[in-house]
Amino acid sequence: MLTQVLTRVALVVALALVFSLAVFIGRDRLASLRTEWRPRLRQSAPAFALLLVILGLNRIMRQDGYDISQAYGVHMTEVFYSLEGDFVLLFRSIATPEVTTFFSVSYVYVYAFVLVFPVVAYFALSNTVVLRQLLTAYSLNYVIGLTFYLLVIAYGPRNVMIEGMDATHLYYANPEYIHLTTEVNQNRNVFPSLHTSLSATVAIFAYMTRDQYRAWFPVAVGLATSVIISTMYLGIHWAIDVVAGLVLAAVCVVLATQLVGRWSLSALLKRVQAAGQSTAASGPNREQGDDGA
Amino acid sequence: MSDPAPSTSPDNHTRDSDDAARGGPSRRSMLAATAGLTVSMSGCIREVRSIVNRDEVAPLSLTISTVPADGDRESIQLARAVGSALESVGADIAIDMLSQEEFQRAILVNHDFDLYVGPHPGDTTPDFLYELLHSRFAEEAGWQNPFGLTNLAIDDRLDEQRVATGVAADADGNGNGNGNGDEGENGDENETSDREDAITATLETVAREQPFVPICRPTEIRLARSDRFQGWGEGHPATRFGYLGLEPQSDGASAELRAVHTDARPSQNLNPLSAEYRERGLSTELLYDSLAVAQWRGAGDRESETDTATDVSPWLASDWEWSDDDTLLVTLREDCEFHDGTRLTAEDVAFTYEFLADTTRGSRRFAAPAPHYRGRVAAVDDVTDLSETELEFTVAASQPVAERALEVPILPKHIWDERTDQASLRGVTVSEGTTEALVTDNVPAIGSGPYQFDERTDRDHLTLARFDAHFTRRDGVDLPEPTSEHLRIQIDPRSTSAIELVESDSADVTSSPLESYVVDDVFEDDEAISETTVLESPSWSFYHIGFNTRRAPLSNPRFRRVVARLLDKEQLVEEVFHGHAQPIATPVVEEWVPDSLAWNGSDPETPFFGTDGELDVAAARDAFEDAGLRYDDDGRLRVRH
């Protein structure tokens, strides 16, 4: 059943990608991509590698982290509930089967698309800085988010306000998604909302690149907003998780823009080679990217 | 003394102090003044001390532990109902949501809770109350007295019901050969009379003391596909019999029986002794044999007579007989073996009983009994293996109680004998009495049961393979046997998707009972989809509120009784269980419920304070005051911890 759901998600995202490549990126950029993909990939490879490592870690932590957080985590569900009360039940007032479908689709499909599309879009830019910043921001989101998951044990509103949640319950309306979400996350990992932080990260990047991708910016904001609201509408996250997710997004974007470009792996490599070649003359090529220490 | 409050003002100080201080500020009086004490060298100090040294009577603050809705929707809703009732009478309530394992560990192993709400696996005979409530088990782990109840009256009652036999057994000269449960129906009927009285007395005392509040017994509903197998419901699907003796209707079915389970724990741990991972132990029942089995009735004949429900009949034992009132001779089936090919002998059986009573096997000063099967093993004084297939049990309980001791899983000695050591973890202090046996995940499990371990993936599935050498597959053994080559227990976290798996022909049966909020849908779908069938089975598990009677004011039976009276059980059944449960006043199955504790539209022992779910707060508050608690000026309950 998981594979069925996964295939469907992959298919839908692929279709949406093809469509949006045509709409947002344009023929010129795609054409340049054909000739320049090699150097761009080389430049952004470390950022890709970092993200892959962190996703791998995420997988491991999902299993082993559970035991760690069981031993050391702090239970916060009640605290969140007493802080914000029935806030997320506000969304119940707009609940209809159609709205539930809309937000279920947002939570699963739109979210996947929102994460994947910018990677492709920024890959199509001749300057890879934005791409590397985005990938680094993703990595930071996961690392910081996972740390919180280990330390804060909290269950989402659907586990607390059962009576008010039935109409909008993702699992009730679309039980097949359970397979997906349990694969992605534990039910006690809600603080902060990674759906929120990653979508918001994408939206912030859309703002930063609005000169390159004018049309994507409003679309990204719209899609991210629907994903963020869906987390509360479906009773998966508290408003507190969402706020924390927004803060996390801002922190990650700032950190990513600070970090990327600070160290250059290729420069480091050259330096090592140079040091190997000329033992007599010390420190040629010094001027090449020695901006951090 | 006009000013009891400690004063820091020098003016007050002068006014209040007596002559001794006025003569000139001595060093001592200065000290006393800075410390905010009135300077009074004689009787006044004593009075101050008497005022200051009285401990604050603190506002009552309680935590209710339970599992989140993803684990069990009913528990958290009940916990909320209990919480809001307690809040309305002035208690400060927090609800602690724990994962299933954390919950079981907190309640059953560490006894770290105030109140909890959740299901108890229950039992078909009332004897389970012995281990649940006897004070001799108050320090042990597992469903052995997790409440920490120490009550001599209850102990006495429990002891009495355990040994109470009927006149009939002696009058008939029926000491011998009354073993096989199936026979001697007349004998049984007479025999129960004394025992019945003793049990009634026990239940009434328990209801009076309310060490826990029984709330309701949920109806057990499961969904199965009728096109792949026949014979659903002949055995109870909470036990091994629900999965043995099924008749496959196709090649696919004889290759694999596909169950879907909403609780992930069977995919994580196969230790039949684990307090955290086992409740009913369906998976371990398939992996391990016991000497005898209770033939639970399934869904098929639930209308039939109830008095056979608790009989035990031979399983791994081919037969047994009573040589006198205290001695039971058990004969094993010939040539049985464990899944790893080792022969199963009487030595393994004797070992098992010894081991369950003390998993350290006497290697430490303290015993570390297994957290399961305690009440059963406690009925057995001694087990001796007479030969490869013969054993002698010396028992200290009535025959029906002692025969239920034959239901424990038989463990292979060559594997468990090495698990007697204290479990260790580098750099961590491990609590005393934590033997390897209690914490091992026991994967792969080696038993002698009808199915053997094949493979598993954490939180995804547990797959068992048919054990072809099992005695049920022999000619001439008329017992339900494993018919499919594999039994795959798919883990699926929610009832809704479990149902979908069955309806879309990806699974054959939902092995966990369905959550009550989907039951109506299941009946509806069942009408529409002809290949599915709804299994409605008798239930013996029950929801309850547990009190940690080690803590005040939960130690106060009057307090517990008032808490019980805050709940409208009938209303809770409607709201939380959508009507798919029965409110109860006593935790035993229907055939053992005495008239005095039968549900009569209201709880006969602790009736609800109010009507139609509406709590009469004033009456409840009065009752708390009668129970010895006090309210402060703000209307909050206060308690001396």
PDB file of C-alpha atoms in Angstrom, chain B residues 409-603:
ATOM      1  CA  PRO B 409       3.901 -20.808  27.644  1.00  0.00           C
ATOM      2  CA  ILE B 410       6.508 -23.552  27.773  1.00  0.00           C
ATOM      3  CA  LEU B 411       9.994 -22.115  27.311  1.00  0.00           C
ATOM      4  CA  PRO B 412      13.000 -24.063  25.988  1.00  0.00           C
ATOM      5  CA  LYS B 413      15.435 -24.490  28.861  1.00  0.00           C
ATOM      6  CA  HIS B 414      18.516 -24.392  26.661  1.00  0.00           C
ATOM      7  CA  ILE B 415      17.681 -20.834  25.595  1.00  0.00           C
ATOM      8  CA  TRP B 416      16.172 -19.222  28.660  1.00  0.00           C
ATOM      9  CA  ASP B 417      18.569 -20.772  31.143  1.00  0.00           C
ATOM     10  CA  GLU B 418      21.196 -18.307  29.914  1.00  0.00           C
ATOM     11  CA  ARG B 419      18.948 -15.332  30.473  1.00  0.00           C
ATOM     12  CA  THR B 420      19.059 -15.396  34.259  1.00  0.00           C
ATOM     13  CA  ASP B 421      21.810 -12.798  34.556  1.00  0.00           C
ATOM     14  CA  GLN B 422      21.211  -9.250  35.555  1.00  0.00           C
ATOM     15  CA  ALA B 423      20.756  -7.238  32.383  1.00  0.00           C
ATOM     16  CA  SER B 424      23.608  -4.806  31.958  1.00  0.00           C
ATOM     17  CA  LEU B 425      24.290  -1.722  29.962  1.00  0.00           C
ATOM     18  CA  ARG B 426      27.692  -0.116  29.946  1.00  0.00           C
ATOM     19  CA  GLY B 427      27.699   3.052  32.014  1.00  0.00           C
ATOM     20  CA  VAL B 428      24.125   2.692  33.166  1.00  0.00           C
ATOM     21  CA  THR B 429      22.804   1.535  36.495  1.00  0.00           C
ATOM     22  CA  VAL B 430      20.221  -1.130  35.869  1.00  0.00           C
ATOM     23  CA  SER B 431      17.547  -1.635  38.470  1.00  0.00           C
ATOM     24  CA  GLU B 432      17.798  -4.708  40.624  1.00  0.00           C
ATOM     25  CA  GLY B 433      15.886  -7.711  39.412  1.00  0.00           C
ATOM     26  CA  THR B 434      16.101  -6.744  35.767  1.00  0.00           C
ATOM     27  CA  THR B 435      17.181 -10.037  34.302  1.00  0.00           C
ATOM     28  CA  GLU B 436      18.014 -10.591  30.663  1.00  0.00           C
ATOM     29  CA  ALA B 437      14.860 -12.659  30.391  1.00  0.00           C
ATOM     30  CA  LEU B 438      12.653  -9.689  31.117  1.00  0.00           C
ATOM     31  CA  VAL B 439      14.260  -7.272  28.689  1.00  0.00           C
ATOM     32  CA  THR B 440      15.303  -9.398  25.719  1.00  0.00           C
ATOM     33  CA  ASP B 441      13.301  -8.838  22.560  1.00  0.00           C
ATOM     34  CA  ASN B 442      13.542 -12.603  22.018  1.00  0.00           C
ATOM     35  CA  VAL B 443      13.960 -12.420  18.250  1.00  0.00           C
ATOM     36  CA  PRO B 444      13.929 -14.977  16.753  1.00  0.00           C
ATOM     37  CA  ALA B 445      11.566 -16.608  19.213  1.00  0.00           C
ATOM     38  CA  ILE B 446      12.132 -20.342  19.636  1.00  0.00           C
ATOM     39  CA  GLY B 447       9.070 -22.060  20.968  1.00  0.00           C
ATOM     40  CA  SER B 448       7.256 -25.259  20.117  1.00  0.00           C
ATOM     41  CA  GLY B 449       4.042 -23.657  18.877  1.00  0.00           C
ATOM     42  CA  PRO B 450       2.137 -24.243  15.646  1.00  0.00           C
ATOM     43  CA  TYR B 451       3.976 -21.380  13.940  1.00  0.00           C
ATOM     44  CA  GLN B 452       7.664 -20.487  14.054  1.00  0.00           C
ATOM     45  CA  PHE B 453       9.406 -17.183  13.594  1.00  0.00           C
ATOM     46  CA  ASP B 454      10.213 -16.355   9.995  1.00  0.00           C
ATOM     47  CA  GLU B 455      11.007 -12.662   9.653  1.00  0.00           C
ATOM     48  CA  ARG B 456       9.967  -9.230  10.772  1.00  0.00           C
ATOM     49  CA  THR B 457      10.463  -5.573  10.005  1.00  0.00           C
ATOM     50  CA  ASP B 458      10.039  -3.089  12.800  1.00  0.00           C
ATOM     51  CA  ARG B 459       6.626  -1.411  12.634  1.00  0.00           C
ATOM     52  CA  ASP B 460       5.902  -3.109   9.340  1.00  0.00           C
ATOM     53  CA  HIS B 461       5.254  -6.805   9.678  1.00  0.00           C
ATOM     54  CA  LEU B 462       5.884 -10.030  11.555  1.00  0.00           C
ATOM     55  CA  THR B 463       5.837 -13.173   9.471  1.00  0.00           C
ATOM     56  CA  LEU B 464       5.537 -16.642  10.937  1.00  0.00           C
ATOM     57  CA  ALA B 465       6.051 -19.936   9.116  1.00  0.00           C
ATOM     58  CA  ARG B 466       4.095 -23.091   9.774  1.00  0.00           C
ATOM     59  CA  PHE B 467       5.891 -25.523  12.068  1.00  0.00           C
ATOM     60  CA  ASP B 468       5.261 -28.741  10.213  1.00  0.00           C
ATOM     61  CA  ALA B 469       6.423 -30.935  13.080  1.00  0.00           C
ATOM     62  CA  HIS B 470       3.752 -29.564  15.381  1.00  0.00           C
ATOM     63  CA  PHE B 471       1.658 -32.229  17.078  1.00  0.00           C
ATOM     64  CA  THR B 472      -1.611 -30.784  15.784  1.00  0.00           C
ATOM     65  CA  ARG B 473      -0.534 -31.841  12.283  1.00  0.00           C
ATOM     66  CA  ARG B 474      -0.202 -35.483  13.268  1.00  0.00           C
ATOM     67  CA  ASP B 475      -2.797 -38.037  12.332  1.00  0.00           C
ATOM     68  CA  GLY B 476      -5.072 -38.885  15.175  1.00  0.00           C
ATOM     69  CA  VAL B 477      -4.783 -35.532  16.924  1.00  0.00           C
ATOM     70  CA  ASP B 478      -8.124 -33.844  16.800  1.00  0.00           C
ATOM     71  CA  LEU B 479      -7.110 -30.268  17.445  1.00  0.00           C
ATOM     72  CA  PRO B 480      -7.161 -27.226  15.164  1.00  0.00           C
ATOM     73  CA  GLU B 481      -3.935 -27.074  13.184  1.00  0.00           C
ATOM     74  CA  PRO B 482      -2.054 -24.406  11.252  1.00  0.00           C
ATOM     75  CA  THR B 483      -3.328 -24.677   7.678  1.00  0.00           C
ATOM     76  CA  SER B 484      -1.494 -21.875   5.874  1.00  0.00           C
ATOM     77  CA  GLU B 485       2.219 -22.124   5.245  1.00  0.00           C
ATOM     78  CA  HIS B 486       2.777 -18.576   6.402  1.00  0.00           C
ATOM     79  CA  LEU B 487       1.022 -16.227   8.720  1.00  0.00           C
ATOM     80  CA  ARG B 488       1.862 -12.630   8.025  1.00  0.00           C
ATOM     81  CA  ILE B 489       0.887 -10.048  10.606  1.00  0.00           C
ATOM     82  CA  GLN B 490       0.920  -6.748   8.794  1.00  0.00           C
ATOM     83  CA  ILE B 491       1.202  -3.695  11.012  1.00  0.00           C
ATOM     84  CA  ASP B 492      -1.136  -0.901  10.136  1.00  0.00           C
ATOM     85  CA  PRO B 493      -1.575   1.924  12.569  1.00  0.00           C
ATOM     86  CA  ARG B 494      -5.256   2.678  12.152  1.00  0.00           C
ATOM     87  CA  SER B 495      -8.481   0.717  12.064  1.00  0.00           C
ATOM     88  CA  THR B 496      -9.712   2.625   9.039  1.00  0.00           C
ATOM     89  CA  SER B 497      -6.791   1.572   6.876  1.00  0.00           C
ATOM     90  CA  ALA B 498      -6.823  -1.944   8.338  1.00  0.00           C
ATOM     91  CA  ILE B 499     -10.403  -2.277   7.181  1.00  0.00           C
ATOM     92  CA  GLU B 500      -9.441  -0.960   3.792  1.00  0.00           C
ATOM     93  CA  LEU B 501      -6.767  -3.638   3.501  1.00  0.00           C
ATOM     94  CA  VAL B 502      -9.340  -6.347   4.150  1.00  0.00           C
ATOM     95  CA  GLU B 503     -11.895  -4.822   1.804  1.00  0.00           C
ATOM     96  CA  SER B 504      -9.356  -4.461  -0.991  1.00  0.00           C
ATOM     97  CA  ASP B 505      -8.249  -8.084  -0.537  1.00  0.00           C
ATOM     98  CA  SER B 506      -4.807  -7.148   0.772  1.00  0.00           C
ATOM     99  CA  ALA B 507      -5.504  -8.797   4.130  1.00  0.00           C
ATOM    100  CA  ASP B 508      -7.736 -11.590   5.417  1.00  0.00           C
ATOM    101  CA  VAL B 509      -8.569 -10.406   8.901  1.00  0.00           C
ATOM    102  CA  THR B 510      -8.070  -7.517  11.282  1.00  0.00           C
ATOM    103  CA  SER B 511      -6.463  -9.273  14.222  1.00  0.00           C
ATOM    104  CA  SER B 512      -6.808  -6.291  16.565  1.00  0.00           C
ATOM    105  CA  PRO B 513     -10.339  -5.399  17.636  1.00  0.00           C
ATOM    106  CA  LEU B 514     -11.543  -2.438  15.599  1.00  0.00           C
ATOM    107  CA  GLU B 515     -11.857   0.931  17.268  1.00  0.00           C
ATOM    108  CA  SER B 516     -15.452   1.649  18.092  1.00  0.00           C
ATOM    109  CA  TYR B 517     -15.766   4.741  15.911  1.00  0.00           C
ATOM    110  CA  VAL B 518     -15.448   2.652  12.749  1.00  0.00           C
ATOM    111  CA  VAL B 519     -17.714  -0.196  13.846  1.00  0.00           C
ATOM    112  CA  ASP B 520     -20.873   1.264  12.328  1.00  0.00           C
ATOM    113  CA  ASP B 521     -19.075   1.763   9.024  1.00  0.00           C
ATOM    114  CA  VAL B 522     -17.868  -1.826   9.122  1.00  0.00           C
ATOM    115  CA  PHE B 523     -21.377  -3.157   9.460  1.00  0.00           C
ATOM    116  CA  GLU B 524     -22.488  -0.915   6.605  1.00  0.00           C
ATOM    117  CA  ASP B 525     -19.632  -1.956   4.336  1.00  0.00           C
ATOM    118  CA  ASP B 526     -20.197  -5.561   5.235  1.00  0.00           C
ATOM    119  CA  GLU B 527     -23.654  -5.391   3.737  1.00  0.00           C
ATOM    120  CA  ALA B 528     -22.203  -3.979   0.547  1.00  0.00           C
ATOM    121  CA  ILE B 529     -19.181  -6.225   0.161  1.00  0.00           C
ATOM    122  CA  SER B 530     -20.245  -9.835   0.131  1.00  0.00           C
ATOM    123  CA  GLU B 531     -16.708 -11.231   0.479  1.00  0.00           C
ATOM    124  CA  THR B 532     -16.295  -9.808   3.968  1.00  0.00           C
ATOM    125  CA  THR B 533     -17.741 -10.955   7.230  1.00  0.00           C
ATOM    126  CA  VAL B 534     -17.941  -9.200  10.567  1.00  0.00           C
ATOM    127  CA  LEU B 535     -16.679 -11.221  13.544  1.00  0.00           C
ATOM    128  CA  GLU B 536     -18.307 -10.223  16.771  1.00  0.00           C
ATOM    129  CA  SER B 537     -16.579 -11.985  19.641  1.00  0.00           C
ATOM    130  CA  PRO B 538     -17.133 -12.095  23.358  1.00  0.00           C
ATOM    131  CA  SER B 539     -14.781  -9.802  25.177  1.00  0.00           C
ATOM    132  CA  TRP B 540     -13.120 -10.056  28.541  1.00  0.00           C
ATOM    133  CA  SER B 541     -10.888  -7.014  28.404  1.00  0.00           C
ATOM    134  CA  PHE B 542     -12.182  -3.916  30.108  1.00  0.00           C
ATOM    135  CA  TYR B 543     -11.426  -0.213  30.384  1.00  0.00           C
ATOM    136  CA  HIS B 544     -10.727   1.130  33.820  1.00  0.00           C
ATOM    137  CA  ILE B 545      -9.173   3.912  35.867  1.00  0.00           C
ATOM    138  CA  GLY B 546      -6.233   2.686  37.917  1.00  0.00           C
ATOM    139  CA  PHE B 547      -5.219   4.441  41.127  1.00  0.00           C
ATOM    140  CA  ASN B 548      -1.733   4.441  42.512  1.00  0.00           C
ATOM    141  CA  THR B 549      -2.768   3.641  46.062  1.00  0.00           C
ATOM    142  CA  ARG B 550       0.786   4.239  47.237  1.00  0.00           C
ATOM    143  CA  ARG B 551       0.066   7.974  47.006  1.00  0.00           C
ATOM    144  CA  ALA B 552      -2.297  10.197  48.955  1.00  0.00           C
ATOM    145  CA  PRO B 553      -5.168  10.782  48.573  1.00  0.00           C
ATOM    146  CA  LEU B 554      -5.452   7.849  46.158  1.00  0.00           C
ATOM    147  CA  SER B 555      -4.700   5.599  49.102  1.00  0.00           C
ATOM    148  CA  ASN B 556      -8.012   6.640  50.602  1.00  0.00           C
ATOM    149  CA  PRO B 557     -10.792   4.258  49.529  1.00  0.00           C
ATOM    150  CA  ARG B 558     -13.385   6.918  50.285  1.00  0.00           C
ATOM    151  CA  PHE B 559     -11.668   9.231  47.840  1.00  0.00           C
ATOM    152  CA  ARG B 560     -11.560   6.494  45.199  1.00  0.00           C
ATOM    153  CA  ARG B 561     -15.224   5.795  45.640  1.00  0.00           C
ATOM    154  CA  VAL B 562     -16.113   9.430  45.058  1.00  0.00           C
ATOM    155  CA  VAL B 563     -13.944   9.497  41.927  1.00  0.00           C
ATOM    156  CA  ALA B 564     -15.818   6.440  40.684  1.00  0.00           C
ATOM    157  CA  ARG B 565     -19.042   8.302  41.245  1.00  0.00           C
ATOM    158  CA  LEU B 566     -17.939  11.211  39.055  1.00  0.00           C
ATOM    159  CA  LEU B 567     -18.344   9.059  35.953  1.00  0.00           C
ATOM    160  CA  ASP B 568     -21.528   8.394  34.095  1.00  0.00           C
ATOM    161  CA  LYS B 569     -20.398   5.088  32.641  1.00  0.00           C
ATOM    162  CA  GLU B 570     -23.490   4.718  30.524  1.00  0.00           C
ATOM    163  CA  GLN B 571     -22.959   8.116  28.964  1.00  0.00           C
ATOM    164  CA  LEU B 572     -19.268   7.376  28.347  1.00  0.00           C
ATOM    165  CA  VAL B 573     -20.193   4.183  26.539  1.00  0.00           C
ATOM    166  CA  GLU B 574     -22.476   6.185  24.277  1.00  0.00           C
ATOM    167  CA  GLU B 575     -20.097   9.032  23.620  1.00  0.00           C
ATOM    168  CA  VAL B 576     -16.706   7.374  23.575  1.00  0.00           C
ATOM    169  CA  PHE B 577     -17.585   3.902  22.363  1.00  0.00           C
ATOM    170  CA  HIS B 578     -20.531   4.904  20.174  1.00  0.00           C
ATOM    171  CA  GLY B 579     -22.557   2.390  22.121  1.00  0.00           C
ATOM    172  CA  HIS B 580     -20.273  -0.539  21.305  1.00  0.00           C
ATOM    173  CA  ALA B 581     -19.490  -1.409  24.913  1.00  0.00           C
ATOM    174  CA  GLN B 582     -21.208  -2.427  28.123  1.00  0.00           C
ATOM    175  CA  PRO B 583     -20.922  -0.357  31.277  1.00  0.00           C
ATOM    176  CA  ILE B 584     -19.716  -2.524  34.167  1.00  0.00           C
ATOM    177  CA  ALA B 585     -19.462  -2.359  37.938  1.00  0.00           C
ATOM    178  CA  THR B 586     -17.175  -5.361  38.297  1.00  0.00           C
ATOM    179  CA  PRO B 587     -14.411  -6.501  35.956  1.00  0.00           C
ATOM    180  CA  VAL B 588     -15.300 -10.178  35.462  1.00  0.00           C
ATOM    181  CA  VAL B 589     -17.093 -11.751  32.507  1.00  0.00           C
ATOM    182  CA  GLU B 590     -20.840 -11.860  32.644  1.00  0.00           C
ATOM    183  CA  GLU B 591     -21.252 -15.425  33.908  1.00  0.00           C
ATOM    184  CA  TRP B 592     -19.382 -14.520  37.106  1.00  0.00           C
ATOM    185  CA  VAL B 593     -21.106 -11.210  37.827  1.00  0.00           C
ATOM    186  CA  PRO B 594     -23.107 -11.537  41.050  1.00  0.00           C
ATOM    187  CA  ASP B 595     -26.607 -10.094  41.131  1.00  0.00           C
ATOM    188  CA  SER B 596     -25.485  -7.483  43.609  1.00  0.00           C
ATOM    189  CA  LEU B 597     -23.043  -6.048  41.060  1.00  0.00           C
ATOM    190  CA  ALA B 598     -25.052  -6.522  37.890  1.00  0.00           C
ATOM    191  CA  TRP B 599     -25.530  -3.351  35.876  1.00  0.00           C
ATOM    192  CA  ASN B 600     -29.058  -2.140  36.449  1.00  0.00           C
ATOM    193  CA  GLY B 601     -29.085   1.057  34.466  1.00  0.00           C
ATOM    194  CA  SER B 602     -26.700   2.516  36.966  1.00  0.00           C
ATOM    195  CA  ASP B 603     -23.715   1.349  38.954  1.00  0.00           C
TER     196      ASP B 603
END
